[in-house]
mmCIF file of C-alpha atoms in Angstrom:
data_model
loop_
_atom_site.group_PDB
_atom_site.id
_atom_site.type_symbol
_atom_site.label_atom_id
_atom_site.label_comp_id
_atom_site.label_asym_id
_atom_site.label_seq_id
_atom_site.Cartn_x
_atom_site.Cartn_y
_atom_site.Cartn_z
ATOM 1 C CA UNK A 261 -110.394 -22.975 -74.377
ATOM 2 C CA UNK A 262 -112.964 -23.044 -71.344
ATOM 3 C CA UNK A 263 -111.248 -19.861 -69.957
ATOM 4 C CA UNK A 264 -111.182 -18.124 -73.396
ATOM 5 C CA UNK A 265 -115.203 -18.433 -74.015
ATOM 6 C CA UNK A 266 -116.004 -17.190 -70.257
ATOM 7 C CA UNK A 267 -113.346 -14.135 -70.738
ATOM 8 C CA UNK A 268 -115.538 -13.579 -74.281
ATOM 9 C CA UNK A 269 -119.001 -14.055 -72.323
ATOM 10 C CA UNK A 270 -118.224 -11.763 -69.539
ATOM 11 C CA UNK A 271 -116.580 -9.092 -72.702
ATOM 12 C CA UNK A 272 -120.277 -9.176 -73.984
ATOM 13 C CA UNK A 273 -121.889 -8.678 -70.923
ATOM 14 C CA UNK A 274 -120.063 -5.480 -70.215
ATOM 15 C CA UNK A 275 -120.532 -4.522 -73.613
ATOM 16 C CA UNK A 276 -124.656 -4.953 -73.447
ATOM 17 C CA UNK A 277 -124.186 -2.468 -69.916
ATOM 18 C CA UNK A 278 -122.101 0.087 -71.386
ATOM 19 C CA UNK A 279 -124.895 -0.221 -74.529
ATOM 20 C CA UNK A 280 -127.618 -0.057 -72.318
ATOM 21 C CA UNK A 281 -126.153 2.890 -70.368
ATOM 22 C CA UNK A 282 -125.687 5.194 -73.445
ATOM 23 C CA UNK A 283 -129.203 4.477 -74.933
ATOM 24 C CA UNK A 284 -130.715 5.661 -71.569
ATOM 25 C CA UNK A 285 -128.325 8.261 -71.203
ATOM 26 C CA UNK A 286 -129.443 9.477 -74.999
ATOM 27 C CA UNK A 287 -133.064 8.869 -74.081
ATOM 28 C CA UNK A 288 -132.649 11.458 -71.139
ATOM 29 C CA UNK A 289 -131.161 13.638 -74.069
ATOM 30 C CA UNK A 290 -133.727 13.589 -76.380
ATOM 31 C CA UNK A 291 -136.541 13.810 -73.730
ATOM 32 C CA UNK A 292 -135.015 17.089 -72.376
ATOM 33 C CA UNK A 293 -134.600 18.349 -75.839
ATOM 34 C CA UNK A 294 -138.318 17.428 -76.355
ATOM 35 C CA UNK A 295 -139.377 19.093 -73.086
ATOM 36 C CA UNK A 296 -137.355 22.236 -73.754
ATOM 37 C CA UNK A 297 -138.573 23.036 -77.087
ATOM 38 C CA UNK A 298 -142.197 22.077 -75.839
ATOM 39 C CA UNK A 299 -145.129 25.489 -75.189
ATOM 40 C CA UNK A 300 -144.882 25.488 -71.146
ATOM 41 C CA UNK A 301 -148.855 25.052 -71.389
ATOM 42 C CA UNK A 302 -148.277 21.940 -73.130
ATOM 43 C CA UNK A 303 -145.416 20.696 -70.694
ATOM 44 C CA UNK A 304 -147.760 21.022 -68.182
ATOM 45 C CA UNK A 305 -150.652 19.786 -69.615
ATOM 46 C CA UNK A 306 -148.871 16.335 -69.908
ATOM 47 C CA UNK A 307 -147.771 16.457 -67.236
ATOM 48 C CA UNK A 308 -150.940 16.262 -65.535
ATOM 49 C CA UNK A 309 -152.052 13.704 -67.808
ATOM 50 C CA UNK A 310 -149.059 11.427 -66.495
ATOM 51 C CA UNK A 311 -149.913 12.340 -62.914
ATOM 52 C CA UNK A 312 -153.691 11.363 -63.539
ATOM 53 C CA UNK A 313 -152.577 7.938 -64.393
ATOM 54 C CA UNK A 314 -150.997 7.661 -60.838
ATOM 55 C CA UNK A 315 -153.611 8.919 -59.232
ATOM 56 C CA UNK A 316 -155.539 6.327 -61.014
ATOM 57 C CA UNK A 317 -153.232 3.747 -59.749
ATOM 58 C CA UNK A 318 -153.753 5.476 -56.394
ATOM 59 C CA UNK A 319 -156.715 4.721 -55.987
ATOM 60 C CA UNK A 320 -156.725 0.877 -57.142
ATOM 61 C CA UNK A 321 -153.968 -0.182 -54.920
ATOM 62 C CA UNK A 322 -156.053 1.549 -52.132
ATOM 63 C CA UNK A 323 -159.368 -0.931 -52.718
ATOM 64 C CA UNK A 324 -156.475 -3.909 -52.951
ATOM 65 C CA UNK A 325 -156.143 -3.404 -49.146
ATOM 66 C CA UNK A 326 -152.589 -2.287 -49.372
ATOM 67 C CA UNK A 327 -151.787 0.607 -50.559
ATOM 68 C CA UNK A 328 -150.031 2.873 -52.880
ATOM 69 C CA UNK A 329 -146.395 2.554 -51.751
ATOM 70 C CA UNK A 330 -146.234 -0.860 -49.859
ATOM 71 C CA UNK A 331 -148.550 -2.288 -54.459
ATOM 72 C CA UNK A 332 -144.677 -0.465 -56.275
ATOM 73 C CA UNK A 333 -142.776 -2.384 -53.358
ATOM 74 C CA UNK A 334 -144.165 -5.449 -54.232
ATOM 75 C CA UNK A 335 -144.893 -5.260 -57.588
ATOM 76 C CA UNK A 336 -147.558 -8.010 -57.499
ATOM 77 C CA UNK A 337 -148.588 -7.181 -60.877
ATOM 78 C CA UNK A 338 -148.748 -5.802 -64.631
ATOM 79 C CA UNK A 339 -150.656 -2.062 -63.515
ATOM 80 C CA UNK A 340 -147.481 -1.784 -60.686
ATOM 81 C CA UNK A 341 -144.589 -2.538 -63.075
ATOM 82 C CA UNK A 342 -146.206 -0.029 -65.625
ATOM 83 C CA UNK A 343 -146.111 2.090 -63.212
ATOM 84 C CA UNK A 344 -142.334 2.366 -63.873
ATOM 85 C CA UNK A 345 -142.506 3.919 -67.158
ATOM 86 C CA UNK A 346 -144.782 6.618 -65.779
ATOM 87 C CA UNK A 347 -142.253 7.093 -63.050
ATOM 88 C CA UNK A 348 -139.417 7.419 -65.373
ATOM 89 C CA UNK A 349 -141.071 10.283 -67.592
ATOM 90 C CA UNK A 350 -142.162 12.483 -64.727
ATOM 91 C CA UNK A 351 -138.790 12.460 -63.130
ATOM 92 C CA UNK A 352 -136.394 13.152 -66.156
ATOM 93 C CA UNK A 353 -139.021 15.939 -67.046
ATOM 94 C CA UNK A 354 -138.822 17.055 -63.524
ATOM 95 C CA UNK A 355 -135.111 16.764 -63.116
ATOM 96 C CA UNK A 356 -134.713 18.687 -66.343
ATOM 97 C CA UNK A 357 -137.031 21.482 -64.900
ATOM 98 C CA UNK A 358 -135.049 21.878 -61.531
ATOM 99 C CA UNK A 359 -131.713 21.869 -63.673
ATOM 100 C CA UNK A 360 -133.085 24.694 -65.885
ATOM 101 C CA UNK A 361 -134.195 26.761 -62.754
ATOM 102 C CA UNK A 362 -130.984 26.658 -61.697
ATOM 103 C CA UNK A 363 -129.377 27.442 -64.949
ATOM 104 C CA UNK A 364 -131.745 30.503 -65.044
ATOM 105 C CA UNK A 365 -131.984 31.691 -61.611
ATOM 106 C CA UNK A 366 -135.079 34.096 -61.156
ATOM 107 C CA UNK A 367 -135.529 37.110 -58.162
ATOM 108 C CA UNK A 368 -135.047 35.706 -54.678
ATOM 109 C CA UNK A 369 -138.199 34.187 -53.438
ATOM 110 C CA UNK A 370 -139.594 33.698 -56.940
ATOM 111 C CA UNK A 371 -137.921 30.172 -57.889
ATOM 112 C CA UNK A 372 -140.758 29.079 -60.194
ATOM 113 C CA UNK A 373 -144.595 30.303 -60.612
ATOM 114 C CA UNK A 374 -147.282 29.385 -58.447
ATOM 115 C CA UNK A 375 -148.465 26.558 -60.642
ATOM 116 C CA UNK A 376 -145.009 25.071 -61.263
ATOM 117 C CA UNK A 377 -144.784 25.039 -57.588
ATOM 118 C CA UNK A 378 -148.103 23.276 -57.024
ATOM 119 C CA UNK A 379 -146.949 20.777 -59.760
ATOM 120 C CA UNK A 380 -143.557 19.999 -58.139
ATOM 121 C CA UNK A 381 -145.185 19.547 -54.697
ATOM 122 C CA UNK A 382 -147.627 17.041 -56.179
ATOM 123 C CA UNK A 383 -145.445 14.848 -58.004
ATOM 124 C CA UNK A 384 -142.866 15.368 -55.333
ATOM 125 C CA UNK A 385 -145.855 13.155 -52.703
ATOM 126 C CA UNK A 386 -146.591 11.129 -55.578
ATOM 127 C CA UNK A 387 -143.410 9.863 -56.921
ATOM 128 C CA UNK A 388 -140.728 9.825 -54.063
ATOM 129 C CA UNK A 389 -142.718 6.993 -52.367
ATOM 130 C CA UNK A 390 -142.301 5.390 -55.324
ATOM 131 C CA UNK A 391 -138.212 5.482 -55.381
ATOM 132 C CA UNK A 392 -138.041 4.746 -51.605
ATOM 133 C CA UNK A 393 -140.344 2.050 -52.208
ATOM 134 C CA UNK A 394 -137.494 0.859 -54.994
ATOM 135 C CA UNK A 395 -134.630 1.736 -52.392
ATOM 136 C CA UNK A 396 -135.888 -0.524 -49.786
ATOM 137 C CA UNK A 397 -136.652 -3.632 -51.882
ATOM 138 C CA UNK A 398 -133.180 -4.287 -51.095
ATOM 139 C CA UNK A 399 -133.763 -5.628 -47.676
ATOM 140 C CA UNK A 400 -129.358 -4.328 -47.032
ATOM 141 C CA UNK A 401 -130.272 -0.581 -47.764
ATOM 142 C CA UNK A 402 -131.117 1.968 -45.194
ATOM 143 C CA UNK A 403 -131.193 5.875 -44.527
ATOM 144 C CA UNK A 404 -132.691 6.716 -47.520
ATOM 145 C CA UNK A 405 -132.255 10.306 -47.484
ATOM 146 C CA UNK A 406 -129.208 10.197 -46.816
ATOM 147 C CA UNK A 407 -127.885 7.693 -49.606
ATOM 148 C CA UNK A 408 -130.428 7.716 -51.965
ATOM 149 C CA UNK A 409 -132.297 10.850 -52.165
ATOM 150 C CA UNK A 410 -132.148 12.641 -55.641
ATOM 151 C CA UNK A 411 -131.178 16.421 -55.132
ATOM 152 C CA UNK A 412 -134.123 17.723 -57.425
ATOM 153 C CA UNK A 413 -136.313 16.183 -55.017
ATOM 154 C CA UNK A 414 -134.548 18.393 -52.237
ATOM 155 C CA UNK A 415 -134.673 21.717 -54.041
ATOM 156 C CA UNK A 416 -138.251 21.154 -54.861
ATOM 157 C CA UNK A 417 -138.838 20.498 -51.512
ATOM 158 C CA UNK A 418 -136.722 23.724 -50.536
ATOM 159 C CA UNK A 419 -138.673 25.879 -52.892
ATOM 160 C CA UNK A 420 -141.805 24.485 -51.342
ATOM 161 C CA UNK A 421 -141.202 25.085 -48.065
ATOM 162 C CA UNK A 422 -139.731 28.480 -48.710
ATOM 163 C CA UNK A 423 -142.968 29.553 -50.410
ATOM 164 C CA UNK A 424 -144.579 28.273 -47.633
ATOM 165 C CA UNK A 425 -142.882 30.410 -45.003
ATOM 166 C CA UNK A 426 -143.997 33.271 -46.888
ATOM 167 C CA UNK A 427 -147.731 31.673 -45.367
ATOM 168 C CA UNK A 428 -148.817 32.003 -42.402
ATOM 169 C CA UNK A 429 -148.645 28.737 -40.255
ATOM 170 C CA UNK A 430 -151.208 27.598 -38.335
ATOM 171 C CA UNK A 431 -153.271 24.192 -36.846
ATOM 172 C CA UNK A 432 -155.437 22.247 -39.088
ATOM 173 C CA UNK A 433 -158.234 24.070 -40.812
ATOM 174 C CA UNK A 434 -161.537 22.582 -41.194
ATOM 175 C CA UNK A 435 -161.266 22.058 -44.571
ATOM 176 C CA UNK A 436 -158.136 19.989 -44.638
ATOM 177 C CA UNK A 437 -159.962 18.257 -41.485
ATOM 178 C CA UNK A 438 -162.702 17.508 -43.737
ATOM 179 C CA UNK A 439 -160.967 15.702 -46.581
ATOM 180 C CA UNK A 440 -158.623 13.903 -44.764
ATOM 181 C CA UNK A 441 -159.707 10.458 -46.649
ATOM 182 C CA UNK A 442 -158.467 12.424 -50.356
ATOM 183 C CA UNK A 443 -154.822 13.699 -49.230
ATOM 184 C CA UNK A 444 -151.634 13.108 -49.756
ATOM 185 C CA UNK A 445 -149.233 12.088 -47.455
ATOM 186 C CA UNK A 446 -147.365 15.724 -47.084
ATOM 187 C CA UNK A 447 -143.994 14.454 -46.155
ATOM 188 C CA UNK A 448 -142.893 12.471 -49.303
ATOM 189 C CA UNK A 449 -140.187 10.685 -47.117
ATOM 190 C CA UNK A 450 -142.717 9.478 -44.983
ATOM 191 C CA UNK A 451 -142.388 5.921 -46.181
ATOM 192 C CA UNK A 452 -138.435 5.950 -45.523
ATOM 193 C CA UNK A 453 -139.083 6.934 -42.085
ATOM 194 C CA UNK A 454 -141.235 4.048 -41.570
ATOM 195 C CA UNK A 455 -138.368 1.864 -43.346
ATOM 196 C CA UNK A 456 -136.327 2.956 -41.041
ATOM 197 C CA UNK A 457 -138.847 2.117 -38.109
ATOM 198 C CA UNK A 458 -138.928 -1.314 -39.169
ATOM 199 C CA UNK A 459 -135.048 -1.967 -39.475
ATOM 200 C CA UNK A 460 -135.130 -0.421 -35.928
ATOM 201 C CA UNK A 461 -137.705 -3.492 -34.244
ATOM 202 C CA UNK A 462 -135.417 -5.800 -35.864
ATOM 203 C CA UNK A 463 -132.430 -4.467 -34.400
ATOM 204 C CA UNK A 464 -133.643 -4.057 -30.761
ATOM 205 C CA UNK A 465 -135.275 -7.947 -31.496
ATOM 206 C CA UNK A 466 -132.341 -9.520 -32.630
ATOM 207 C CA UNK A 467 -130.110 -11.133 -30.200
ATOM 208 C CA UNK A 468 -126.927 -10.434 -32.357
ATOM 209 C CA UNK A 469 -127.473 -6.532 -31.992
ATOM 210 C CA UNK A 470 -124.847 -5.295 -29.517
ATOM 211 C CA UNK A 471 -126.345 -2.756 -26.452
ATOM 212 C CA UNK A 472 -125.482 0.281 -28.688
ATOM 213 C CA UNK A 473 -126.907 -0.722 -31.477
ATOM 214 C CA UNK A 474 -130.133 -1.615 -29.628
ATOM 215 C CA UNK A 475 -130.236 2.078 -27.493
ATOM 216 C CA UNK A 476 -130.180 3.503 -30.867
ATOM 217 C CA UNK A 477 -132.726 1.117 -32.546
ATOM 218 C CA UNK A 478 -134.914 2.591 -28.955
ATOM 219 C CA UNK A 479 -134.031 6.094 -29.614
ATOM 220 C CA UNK A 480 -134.893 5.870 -32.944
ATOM 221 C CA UNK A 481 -138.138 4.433 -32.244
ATOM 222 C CA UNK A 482 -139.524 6.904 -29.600
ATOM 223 C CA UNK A 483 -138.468 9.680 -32.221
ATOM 224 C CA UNK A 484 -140.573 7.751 -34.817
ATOM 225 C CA UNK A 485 -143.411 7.820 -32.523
ATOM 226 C CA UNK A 486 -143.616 11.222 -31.575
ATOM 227 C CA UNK A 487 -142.995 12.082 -35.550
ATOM 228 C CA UNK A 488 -145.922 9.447 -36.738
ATOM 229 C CA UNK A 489 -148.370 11.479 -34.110
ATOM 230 C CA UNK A 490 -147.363 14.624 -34.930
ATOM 231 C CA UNK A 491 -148.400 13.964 -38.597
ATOM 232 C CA UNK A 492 -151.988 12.323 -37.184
ATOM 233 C CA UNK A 493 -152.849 15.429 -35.096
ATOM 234 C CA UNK A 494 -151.551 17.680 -38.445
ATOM 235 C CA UNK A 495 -154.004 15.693 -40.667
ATOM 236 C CA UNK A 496 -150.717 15.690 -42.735
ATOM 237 C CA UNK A 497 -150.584 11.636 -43.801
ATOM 238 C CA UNK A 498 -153.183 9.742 -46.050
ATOM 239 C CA UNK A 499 -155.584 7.115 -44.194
ATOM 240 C CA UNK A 500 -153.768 4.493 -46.646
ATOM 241 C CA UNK A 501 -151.206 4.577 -44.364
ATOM 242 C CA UNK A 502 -153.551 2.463 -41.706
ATOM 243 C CA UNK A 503 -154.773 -0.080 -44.330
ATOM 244 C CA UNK A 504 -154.491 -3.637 -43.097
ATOM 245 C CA UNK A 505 -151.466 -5.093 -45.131
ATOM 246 C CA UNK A 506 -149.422 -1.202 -45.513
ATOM 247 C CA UNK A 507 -146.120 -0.725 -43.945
ATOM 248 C CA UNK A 508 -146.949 1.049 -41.413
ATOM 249 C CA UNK A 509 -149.058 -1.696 -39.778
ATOM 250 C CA UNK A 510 -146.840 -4.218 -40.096
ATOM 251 C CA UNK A 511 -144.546 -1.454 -37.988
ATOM 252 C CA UNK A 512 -147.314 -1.230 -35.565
ATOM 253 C CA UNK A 513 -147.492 -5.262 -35.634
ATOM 254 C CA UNK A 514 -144.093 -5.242 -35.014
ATOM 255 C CA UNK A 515 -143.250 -2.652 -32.411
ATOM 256 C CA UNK A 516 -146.344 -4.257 -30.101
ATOM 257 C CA UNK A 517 -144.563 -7.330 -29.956
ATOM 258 C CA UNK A 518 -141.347 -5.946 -28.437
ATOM 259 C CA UNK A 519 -142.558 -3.123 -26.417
ATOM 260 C CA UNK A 520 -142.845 -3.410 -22.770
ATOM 261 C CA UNK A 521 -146.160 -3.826 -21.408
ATOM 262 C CA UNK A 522 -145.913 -0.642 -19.269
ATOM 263 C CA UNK A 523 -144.452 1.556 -22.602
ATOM 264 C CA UNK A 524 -147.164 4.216 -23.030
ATOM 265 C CA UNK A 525 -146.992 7.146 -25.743
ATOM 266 C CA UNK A 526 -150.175 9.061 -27.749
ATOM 267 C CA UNK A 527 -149.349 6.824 -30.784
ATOM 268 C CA UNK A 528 -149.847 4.257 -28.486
ATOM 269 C CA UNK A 529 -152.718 5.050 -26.864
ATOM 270 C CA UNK A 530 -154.028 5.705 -30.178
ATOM 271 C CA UNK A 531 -153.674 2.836 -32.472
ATOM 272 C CA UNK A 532 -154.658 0.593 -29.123
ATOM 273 C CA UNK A 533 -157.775 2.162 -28.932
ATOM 274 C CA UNK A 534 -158.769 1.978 -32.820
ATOM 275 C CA UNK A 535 -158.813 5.573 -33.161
ATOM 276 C CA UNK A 536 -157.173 5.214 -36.026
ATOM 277 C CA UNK A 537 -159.955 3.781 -38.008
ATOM 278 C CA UNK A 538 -162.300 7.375 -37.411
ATOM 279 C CA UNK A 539 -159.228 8.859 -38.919
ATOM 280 C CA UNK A 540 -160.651 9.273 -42.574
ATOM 281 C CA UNK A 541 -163.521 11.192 -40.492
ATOM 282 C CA UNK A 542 -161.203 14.382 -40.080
ATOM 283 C CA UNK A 543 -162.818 16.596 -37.362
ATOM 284 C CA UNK A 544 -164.606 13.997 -35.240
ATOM 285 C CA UNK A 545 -161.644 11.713 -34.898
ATOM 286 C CA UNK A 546 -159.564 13.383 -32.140
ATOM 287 C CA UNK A 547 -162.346 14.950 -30.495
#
């Protein structure tokens, strides 16, 4: 009888996930639907409406001492779990979008309108933290990008950079150097690559990691170093990044304790020296 009423049980339980699965799968219907048949000004005017509730958020997780990424990882309260729902509408919209682009493919070099693109970049650094930040609250999962990357993120970030070749390329103006303390981090994998940093310490700390394990964990660690700097000098990361309970710090924490004494690098040399903390200064940090 016991055996009959846990085969029934576990019959329901499937039943509530297949339920569950179709109403979200019908929710992404209807949304699309809703978005298709919308006036493109109007998309887009919501659209901005949704992303000035992030920014919002943004900026309150920033005067918590934390930051953006490292508040949705936590999710230490009610404003962070709403977050989710904002999250939820800007991707389907955005995943829509990119589908319909490539349902409709324009003139070579002309993927989407100059505002589109500006859009896409923009919730691209806003939002991908925030599904990295959901990817790694598994403590197991690693390599985001390569496992857990959605593909509309990619092709945005394709179009992006192909725009951007059409540019020309050069150091750090004055102007980005001077409002350094508003930007956005540029790379929106940023966060994975510190992730990635930190399952590194742990491997070349732990005393079950064998010797190839640990030369990668090293390799891997040097590259991160010379990547984080690079991103310093380019003014291309958001000061958040060195707030006292982010991420990153606790990397920085972290990677002090198990470097060798003698183990000098410019990321070194420049967190060591508290460099970092003129960093929201632009122009007068480096110099």
């Amino acid at each position: 009888m016991s055996n009959t009423l846990e085969i029934q049980q576990q019959q329901r339980k499937v039943d509530n996930k297949n339920l569950i699965s179709k109403l979200e799968e019908r929710e992404k219907v209807l949304m699309a639907e809703r978005v298709q048949t919308m006036d493109p000004r109007k998309r887009l005017n919501q659209i901005k409406i949704k992303m000035a509730h992030l920014e919002w958020y943004h900026k309150i997780c920033k005067t918590k001492g934390i930051g953006y990424y490292d508040c949705y990882k936590n999710q230490l309260g009610s404003s962070d779990r709403d977050v989710t729902r904002l999250k939820k509408f800007l991707t389907n919209y955005w995943k829509n979008f990119v589908e319909g682009v490539e349902r409709k493919p324009q003139k070579e070099g002309a993927f989407i309108r100059g505002t589109w693109l500006y859009s896409g970049r923009n919730y691209r650094r806003m939002v991908e933290p925030l599904d990295i930040a959901e990817y790694y609250r598994d403590s197991d999962k690693r390599d985001y990008q390569t496992h857990g990357r959605s593909r509309h993120y990619i092709l945005l970030e394709q179009w992006q950079e192909d725009d951007d070749a059409e540019k020309l390329k050069s150091s750090p103006n004055n102007k980005k150097k001077q409002n350094v303390a508003g930007i956005l981090t540029e790379d929106s994998c940023f966060w994975e690559k510190v992730e990635d940093a930190l399952i590194s310490c742990k491997l070349l700390n732990s005393g079950t990691s064998s010797a190839v394990e640990k030369q990668s964990a090293k390799e891997n660690l040097d590259m991160f170093e010379q990547y984080a700097m690079n991103q310093i000098n380019n003014y291309a990361v958001s000061p958040e990044i060195f707030l006292k309970e982010s991420s990153f710090m606790k990397w920085w924490k972290t990677f002090q304790e198990i470097i060798e004494t003698s183990h000098d690098s410019p990321l070194c040399d420049f967190m060591k020296n508290g460099r970092y903390l003129q960093y929201e200064k632009g122009s007068t940090f480096l110099q």
